[in-house]
Coordinates of C-alpha atoms and ligand atoms in Angstrom, one line a residue:
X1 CA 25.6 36.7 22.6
X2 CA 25.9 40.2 19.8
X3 CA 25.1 39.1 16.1
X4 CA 25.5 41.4 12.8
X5 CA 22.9 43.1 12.1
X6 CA 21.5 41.3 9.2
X7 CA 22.7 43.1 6.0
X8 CA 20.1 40.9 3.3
X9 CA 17.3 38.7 3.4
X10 CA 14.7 37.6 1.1
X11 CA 12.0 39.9 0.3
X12 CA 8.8 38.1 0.8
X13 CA 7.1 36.9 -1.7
X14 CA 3.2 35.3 -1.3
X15 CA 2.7 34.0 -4.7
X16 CA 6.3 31.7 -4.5
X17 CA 5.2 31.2 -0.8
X18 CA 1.8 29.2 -2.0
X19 CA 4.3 27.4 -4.4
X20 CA 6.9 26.5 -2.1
X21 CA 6.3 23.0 -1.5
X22 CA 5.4 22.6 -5.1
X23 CA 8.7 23.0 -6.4
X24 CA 9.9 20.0 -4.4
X25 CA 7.7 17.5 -5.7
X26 CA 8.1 14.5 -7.2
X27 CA 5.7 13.2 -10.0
X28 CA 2.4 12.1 -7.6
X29 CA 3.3 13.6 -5.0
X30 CA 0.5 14.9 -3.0
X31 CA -0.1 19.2 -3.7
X32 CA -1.7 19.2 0.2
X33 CA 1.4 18.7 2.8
X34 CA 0.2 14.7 4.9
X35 CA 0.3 14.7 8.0
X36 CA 2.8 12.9 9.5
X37 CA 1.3 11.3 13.6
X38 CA 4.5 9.3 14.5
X39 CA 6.5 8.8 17.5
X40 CA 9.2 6.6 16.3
X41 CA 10.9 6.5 13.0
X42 CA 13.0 3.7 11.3
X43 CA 16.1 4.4 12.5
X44 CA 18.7 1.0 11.7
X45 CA 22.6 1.3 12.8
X46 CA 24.0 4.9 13.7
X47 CA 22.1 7.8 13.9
X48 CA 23.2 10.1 10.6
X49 CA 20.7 13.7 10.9
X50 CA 17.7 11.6 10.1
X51 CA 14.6 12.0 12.0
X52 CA 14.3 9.9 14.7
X53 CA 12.2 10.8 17.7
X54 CA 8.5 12.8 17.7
X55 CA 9.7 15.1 20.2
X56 CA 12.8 16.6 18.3
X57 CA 11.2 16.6 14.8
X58 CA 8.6 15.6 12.4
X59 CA 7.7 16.1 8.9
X60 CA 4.3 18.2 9.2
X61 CA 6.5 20.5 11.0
X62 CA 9.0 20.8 8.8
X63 CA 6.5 21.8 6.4
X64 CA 4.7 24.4 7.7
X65 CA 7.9 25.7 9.5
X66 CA 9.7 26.2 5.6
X67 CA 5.9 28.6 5.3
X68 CA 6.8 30.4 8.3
X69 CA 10.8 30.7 7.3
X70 CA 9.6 32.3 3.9
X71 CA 7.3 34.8 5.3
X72 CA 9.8 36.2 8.1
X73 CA 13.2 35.7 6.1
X74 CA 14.5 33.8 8.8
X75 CA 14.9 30.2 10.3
X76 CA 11.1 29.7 12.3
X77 CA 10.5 27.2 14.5
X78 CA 6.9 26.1 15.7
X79 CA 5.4 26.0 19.2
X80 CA 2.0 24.8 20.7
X81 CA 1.1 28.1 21.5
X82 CA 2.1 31.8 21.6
X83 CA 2.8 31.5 25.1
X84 CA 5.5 28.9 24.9
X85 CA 7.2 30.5 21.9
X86 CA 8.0 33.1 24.2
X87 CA 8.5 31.2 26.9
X88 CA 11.2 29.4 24.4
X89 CA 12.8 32.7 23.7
X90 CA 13.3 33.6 27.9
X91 CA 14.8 30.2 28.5
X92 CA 17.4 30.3 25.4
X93 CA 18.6 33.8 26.4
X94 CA 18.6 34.7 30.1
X95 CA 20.2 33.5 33.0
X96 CA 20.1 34.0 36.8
X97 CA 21.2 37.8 37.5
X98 CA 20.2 39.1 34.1
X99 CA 17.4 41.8 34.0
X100 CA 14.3 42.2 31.6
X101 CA 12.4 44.7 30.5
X102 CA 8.7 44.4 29.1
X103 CA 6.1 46.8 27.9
X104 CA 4.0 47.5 30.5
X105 CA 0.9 47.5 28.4
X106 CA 1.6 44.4 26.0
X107 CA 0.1 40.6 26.4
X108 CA -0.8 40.3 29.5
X109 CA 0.6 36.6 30.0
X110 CA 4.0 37.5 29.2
X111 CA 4.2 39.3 32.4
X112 CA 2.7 37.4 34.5
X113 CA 5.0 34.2 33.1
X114 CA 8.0 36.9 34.4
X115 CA 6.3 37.5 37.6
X116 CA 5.7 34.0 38.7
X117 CA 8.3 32.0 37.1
X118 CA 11.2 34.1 35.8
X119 CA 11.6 36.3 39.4
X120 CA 11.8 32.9 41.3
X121 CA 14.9 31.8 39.0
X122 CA 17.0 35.0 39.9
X123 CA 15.8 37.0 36.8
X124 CA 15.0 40.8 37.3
X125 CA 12.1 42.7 35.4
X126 CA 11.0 45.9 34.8
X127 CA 8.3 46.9 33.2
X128 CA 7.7 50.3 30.7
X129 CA 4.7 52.1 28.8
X130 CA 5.0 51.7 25.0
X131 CA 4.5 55.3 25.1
X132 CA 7.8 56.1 26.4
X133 CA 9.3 53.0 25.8
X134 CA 12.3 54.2 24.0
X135 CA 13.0 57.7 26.1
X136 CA 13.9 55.0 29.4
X137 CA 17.4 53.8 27.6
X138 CA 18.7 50.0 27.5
X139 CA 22.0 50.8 29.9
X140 CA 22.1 47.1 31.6
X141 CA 18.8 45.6 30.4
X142 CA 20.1 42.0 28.9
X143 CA 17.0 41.6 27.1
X144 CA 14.2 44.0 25.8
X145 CA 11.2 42.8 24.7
X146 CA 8.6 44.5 22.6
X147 CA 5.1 44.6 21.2
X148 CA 4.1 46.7 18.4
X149 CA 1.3 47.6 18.3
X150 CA 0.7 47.2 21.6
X151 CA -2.2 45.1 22.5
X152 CA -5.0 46.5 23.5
X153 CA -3.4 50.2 23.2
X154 CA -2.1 49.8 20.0
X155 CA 0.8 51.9 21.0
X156 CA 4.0 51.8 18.6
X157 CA 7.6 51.9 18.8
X158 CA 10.7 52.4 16.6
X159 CA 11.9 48.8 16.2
X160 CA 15.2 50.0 14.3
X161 CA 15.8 52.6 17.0
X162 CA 15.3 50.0 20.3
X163 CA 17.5 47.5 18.4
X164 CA 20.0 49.5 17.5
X165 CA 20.0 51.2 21.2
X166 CA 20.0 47.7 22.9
X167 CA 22.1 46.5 20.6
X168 CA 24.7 48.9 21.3
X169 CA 24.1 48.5 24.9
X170 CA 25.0 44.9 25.3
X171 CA 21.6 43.2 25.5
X172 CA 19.2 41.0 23.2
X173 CA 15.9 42.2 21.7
X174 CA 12.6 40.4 21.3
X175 CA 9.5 41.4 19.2
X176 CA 6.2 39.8 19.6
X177 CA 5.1 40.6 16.2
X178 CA 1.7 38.7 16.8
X179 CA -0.9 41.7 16.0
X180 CA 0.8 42.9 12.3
X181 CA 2.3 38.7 11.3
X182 CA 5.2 39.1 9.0
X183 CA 2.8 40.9 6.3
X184 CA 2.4 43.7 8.0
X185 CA 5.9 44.2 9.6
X186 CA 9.1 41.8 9.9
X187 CA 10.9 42.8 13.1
X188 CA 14.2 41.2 11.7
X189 CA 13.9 43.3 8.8
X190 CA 14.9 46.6 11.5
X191 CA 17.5 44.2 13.1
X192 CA 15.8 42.6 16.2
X193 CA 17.6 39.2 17.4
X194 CA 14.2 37.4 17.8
X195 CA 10.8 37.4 16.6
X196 CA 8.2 35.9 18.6
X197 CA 4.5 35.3 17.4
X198 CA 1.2 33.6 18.8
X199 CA -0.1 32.3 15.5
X200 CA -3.7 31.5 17.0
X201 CA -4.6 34.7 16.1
X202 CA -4.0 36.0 12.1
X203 CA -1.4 33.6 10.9
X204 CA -3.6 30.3 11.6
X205 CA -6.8 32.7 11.3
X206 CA -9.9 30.3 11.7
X207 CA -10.0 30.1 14.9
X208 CA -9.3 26.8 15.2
X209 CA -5.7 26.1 16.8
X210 CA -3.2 27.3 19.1
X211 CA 0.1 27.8 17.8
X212 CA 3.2 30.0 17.6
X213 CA 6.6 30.3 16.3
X214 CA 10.3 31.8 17.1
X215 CA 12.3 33.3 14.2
X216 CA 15.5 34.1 14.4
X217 CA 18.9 35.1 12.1
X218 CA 21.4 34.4 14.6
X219 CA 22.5 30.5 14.7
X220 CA 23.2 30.5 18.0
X221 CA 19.7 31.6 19.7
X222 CA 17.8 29.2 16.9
X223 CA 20.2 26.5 18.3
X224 CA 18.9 27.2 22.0
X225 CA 15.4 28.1 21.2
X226 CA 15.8 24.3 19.2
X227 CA 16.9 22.8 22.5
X228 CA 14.5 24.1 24.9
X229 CA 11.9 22.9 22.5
X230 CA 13.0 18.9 22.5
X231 CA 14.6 19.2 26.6
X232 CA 11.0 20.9 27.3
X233 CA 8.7 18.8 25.4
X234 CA 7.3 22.1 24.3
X235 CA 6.3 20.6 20.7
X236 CA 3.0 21.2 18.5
X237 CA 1.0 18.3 17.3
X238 CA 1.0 17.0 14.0
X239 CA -2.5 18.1 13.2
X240 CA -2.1 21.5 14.6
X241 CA 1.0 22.6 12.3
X242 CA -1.1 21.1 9.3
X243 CA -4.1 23.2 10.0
X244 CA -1.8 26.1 10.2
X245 CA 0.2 24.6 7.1
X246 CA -3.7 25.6 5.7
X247 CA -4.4 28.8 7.1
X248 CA -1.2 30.2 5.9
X249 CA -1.4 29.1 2.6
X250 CA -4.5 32.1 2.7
X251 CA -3.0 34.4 4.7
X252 CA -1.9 36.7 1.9
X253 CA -5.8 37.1 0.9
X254 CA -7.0 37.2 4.6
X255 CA -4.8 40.0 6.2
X256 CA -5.2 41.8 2.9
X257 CA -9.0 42.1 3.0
X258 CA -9.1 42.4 7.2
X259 CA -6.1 45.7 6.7
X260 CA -8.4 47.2 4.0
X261 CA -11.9 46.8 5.8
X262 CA -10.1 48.2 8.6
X263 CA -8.5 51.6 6.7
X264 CA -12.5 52.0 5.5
X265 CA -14.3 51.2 9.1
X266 CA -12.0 53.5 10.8
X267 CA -12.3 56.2 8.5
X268 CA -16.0 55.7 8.6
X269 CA -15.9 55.9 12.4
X270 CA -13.5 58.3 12.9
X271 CA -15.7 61.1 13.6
X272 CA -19.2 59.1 14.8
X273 CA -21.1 60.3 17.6
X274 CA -21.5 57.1 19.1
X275 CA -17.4 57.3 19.8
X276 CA -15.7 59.2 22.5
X277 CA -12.1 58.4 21.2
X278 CA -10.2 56.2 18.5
X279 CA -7.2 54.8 17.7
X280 CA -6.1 53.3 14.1
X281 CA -2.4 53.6 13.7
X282 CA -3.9 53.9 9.4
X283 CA -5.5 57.1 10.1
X284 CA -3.4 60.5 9.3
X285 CA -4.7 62.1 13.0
X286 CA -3.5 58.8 15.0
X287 CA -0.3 59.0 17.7
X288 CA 1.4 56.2 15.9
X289 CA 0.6 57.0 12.3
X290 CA 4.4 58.4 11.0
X291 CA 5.9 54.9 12.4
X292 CA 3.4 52.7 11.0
X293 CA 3.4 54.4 7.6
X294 CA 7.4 54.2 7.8
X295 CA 8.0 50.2 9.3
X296 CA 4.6 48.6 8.7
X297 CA 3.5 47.6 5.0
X298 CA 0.1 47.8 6.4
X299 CA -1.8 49.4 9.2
X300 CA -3.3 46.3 10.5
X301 CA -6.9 44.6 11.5
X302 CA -7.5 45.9 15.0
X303 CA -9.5 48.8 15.9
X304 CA -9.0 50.6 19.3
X305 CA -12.6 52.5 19.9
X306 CA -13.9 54.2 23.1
X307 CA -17.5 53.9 23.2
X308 CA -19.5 56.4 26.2
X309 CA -19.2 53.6 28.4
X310 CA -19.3 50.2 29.8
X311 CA -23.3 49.1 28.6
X312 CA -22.7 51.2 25.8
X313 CA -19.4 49.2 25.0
X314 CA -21.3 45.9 25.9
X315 CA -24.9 46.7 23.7
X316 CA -22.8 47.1 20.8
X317 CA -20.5 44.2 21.4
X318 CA -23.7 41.6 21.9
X319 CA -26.2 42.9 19.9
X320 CA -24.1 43.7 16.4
X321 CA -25.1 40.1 14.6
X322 CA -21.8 40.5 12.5
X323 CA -20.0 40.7 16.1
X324 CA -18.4 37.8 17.7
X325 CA -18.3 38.8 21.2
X326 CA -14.5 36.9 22.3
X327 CA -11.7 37.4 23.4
X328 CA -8.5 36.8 20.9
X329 CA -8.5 38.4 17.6
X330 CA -7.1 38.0 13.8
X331 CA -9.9 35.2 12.9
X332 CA -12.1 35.4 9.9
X333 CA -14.7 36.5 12.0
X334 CA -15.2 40.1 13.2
X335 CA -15.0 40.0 16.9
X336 CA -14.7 42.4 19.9
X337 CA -14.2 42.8 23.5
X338 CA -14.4 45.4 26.5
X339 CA -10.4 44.5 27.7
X340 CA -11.2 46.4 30.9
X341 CA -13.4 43.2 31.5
X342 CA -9.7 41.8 32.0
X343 CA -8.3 44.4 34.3
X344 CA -6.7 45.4 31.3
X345 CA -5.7 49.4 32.2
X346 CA -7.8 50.8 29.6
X347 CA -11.3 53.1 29.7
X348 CA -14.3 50.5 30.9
X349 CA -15.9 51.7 27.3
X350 CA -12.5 50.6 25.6
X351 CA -13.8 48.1 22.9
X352 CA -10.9 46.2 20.7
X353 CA -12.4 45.7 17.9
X354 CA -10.8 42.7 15.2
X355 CA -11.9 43.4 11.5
X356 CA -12.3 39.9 9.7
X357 CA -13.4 39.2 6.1
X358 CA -16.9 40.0 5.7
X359 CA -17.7 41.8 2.5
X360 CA -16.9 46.0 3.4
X361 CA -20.6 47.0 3.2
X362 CA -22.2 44.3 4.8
X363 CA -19.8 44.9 7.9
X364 CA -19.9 48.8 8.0
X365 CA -24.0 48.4 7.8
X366 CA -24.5 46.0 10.7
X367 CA -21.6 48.2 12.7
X368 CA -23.0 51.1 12.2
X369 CA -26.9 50.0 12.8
X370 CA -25.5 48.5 16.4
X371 CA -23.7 52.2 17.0
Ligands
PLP401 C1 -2.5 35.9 22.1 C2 -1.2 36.5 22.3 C3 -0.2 35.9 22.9 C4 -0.3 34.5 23.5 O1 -0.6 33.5 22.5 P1 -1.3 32.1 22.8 O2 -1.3 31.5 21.4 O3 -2.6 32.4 23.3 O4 -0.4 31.4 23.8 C5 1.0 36.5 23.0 N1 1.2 37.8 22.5 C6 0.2 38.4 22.0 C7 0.4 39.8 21.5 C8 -1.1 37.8 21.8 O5 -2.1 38.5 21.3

């Protein structure tokens, strides 16, 4: 199951990203990818490669998957939802008698999907704190999954270090790389086996869709993750994967706007009375700010802050008009949530805050008038 550790890839590029398709074109072609609602295609005599059935391909796929292939550097494959990308990546690498380990404090689902459904089939896992993630070791761990940041904690780890380690140890690692996208940080880049992503946060970024995707370098897994997908029936709609098709065509401009308003809010909050603790992984003073500023090529959109507690947390969450009080994150709209409200083991004043793209001033002034 060992692959190379990938020695090139392309750099990513967002301006011959948005031109991608357009290379491709013949003269009146459409510039907008169509969407493509089949079931059957015409399909005389032997079968030669061509598509054929709606559940093992289709064309608005294939276009918006060639979007996400660009921007991790790596064959993608798209899923209905974050949740059954990774659910993809469990069933194309472990078997009965293998053991897992998670991050203790990641997505919350991903857990319980290990709990209930993996444990049943004979799979062992384990879970760890991001915080010490790396200190545990990978002896006899076939597969190592990791979020960073962490959500909510936004906790980070060494993803060149973990892959290497588990690498060397035998076993397969996976990334959810949902809170930075590609943009921010490409988790093949530092030679992890699989990347994993729930692209109804950032990557589709309207708020609109559920989606996700499974990259990969290594043939083999992108082969399995391919067959899960058709033998499971796990497979996006038509209209979905063109509305993402549309959201990450504006990506680029998005996350660049959200990182930046982000850097300037947390600097801004950083030392306000109204806060009894923050975490940025942009700011200097933050736990995770040497391994962001060395993996990441940008700090991100999400804002741990500590407010004095829970109806302080919740007057600021529901009264700021530029607030969208929600769970998720990565939308065009700011939004926020107490996670504690989950069960989520974080302070009951713990408010994730997601920066979207409101203009800097406008933002920081209705932030600061609900503080
Ligand atoms: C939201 C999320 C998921 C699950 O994605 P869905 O699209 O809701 O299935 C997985 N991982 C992380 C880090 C997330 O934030």
């Amino acid at each position: 199951m060992m692959s190379e550790t990938p020695k090139t890839h392309s750099p990513l590029q967002p301006g011959a990203l948005l031109h991608k398709r357009g290379q491709a074109l013949d003269k009146g072609a459409p510039i907008a990818p169509p969407i493509t609602t089949t079931s059957m295609f015409h399909l005389p005599g032997q079968p030669d490669g061509s598509d054929y059935y709606g559940r093992a391909t289709n064309p608005t796929w294939k276009e918006t998957e060639a979007l996400l292939a660009a921007l991790e550097g790596a064959p993608t494959l798209l899923f209905p939802s974050g949740m059954a990308a990774i659910t993809a990546a469990f069933f194309a690498t472990l078997r009965a008698g293998m053991r897992v380990l998670l991050p203790s404090d990641g997505y919350y689902a991903t857990r319980r999907l290990a709990e209930r459904f993996l444990a049943p089939l004979g799979v062992t896992f384990e879970e760890r704190a991001t915080a010490d993630f790396i200190a545990g070791g990978f002896a006899g761990y076939d597969v190592v999954f990791v979020e960073t940041p962490s959500n909510p904690g936004l906790d980070m780890i060494d993803l060149a270090d973990v892959a290497a380690q588990v690498r060397a140890a035998g076993g397969i690692t996976i990334a959810d790389n949902t809170t930075l996208t590609p943009l921010g940080q490409r988790p093949l880049d530092h030679g992890v086996d699989i990347v994993v992503s729930s692209d109804t946060k950032c990557m589709g970024g309207h708020s609109d869709l559920l989606a996700g995707h499974v990259a990969s370098r290594d043939a083999a897994l992108i082969e399995a993750v391919e067959s899960w997908r058709m033998m499971s029936g796990s497979i996006p709609g038509a209209h979905t994967a063109w509305l993402l098709h549309r959201g990450l065509e504006t990506l680029e401009v998005r996350f660049d706007r959200m990182c930046t308003t982000a850097e300037v809010m947390a600097t801004r909050l950083a030392d306000h009375p109204a806060l009894r603790h923050l975490r940025y992984p942009g700011l200097p003073q933050d736990p995770a700010h040497n391994l962001a500023q060395s993996q990441c090529a940008r700090f991100g959109f999400l804002i741990g802050m500590t407010l004095k507690d829970e109806a302080a947390a919740e007057t600021f969450i529901n009264t700021c008009p530029l607030i969208r009080p929600a769970t998720s994150f990565g939308g065009i709209h700011t939004s926020a949530e107490r996670r504690a409200r989950w069960g989520d083991a974080v302070d009951p004043g713990f408010v994730r805050l997601s920066i979207g793209v409101e203009p800097v001033e406008e933002l920081w002034e209705a932030i600061s008038a609900a503080l």
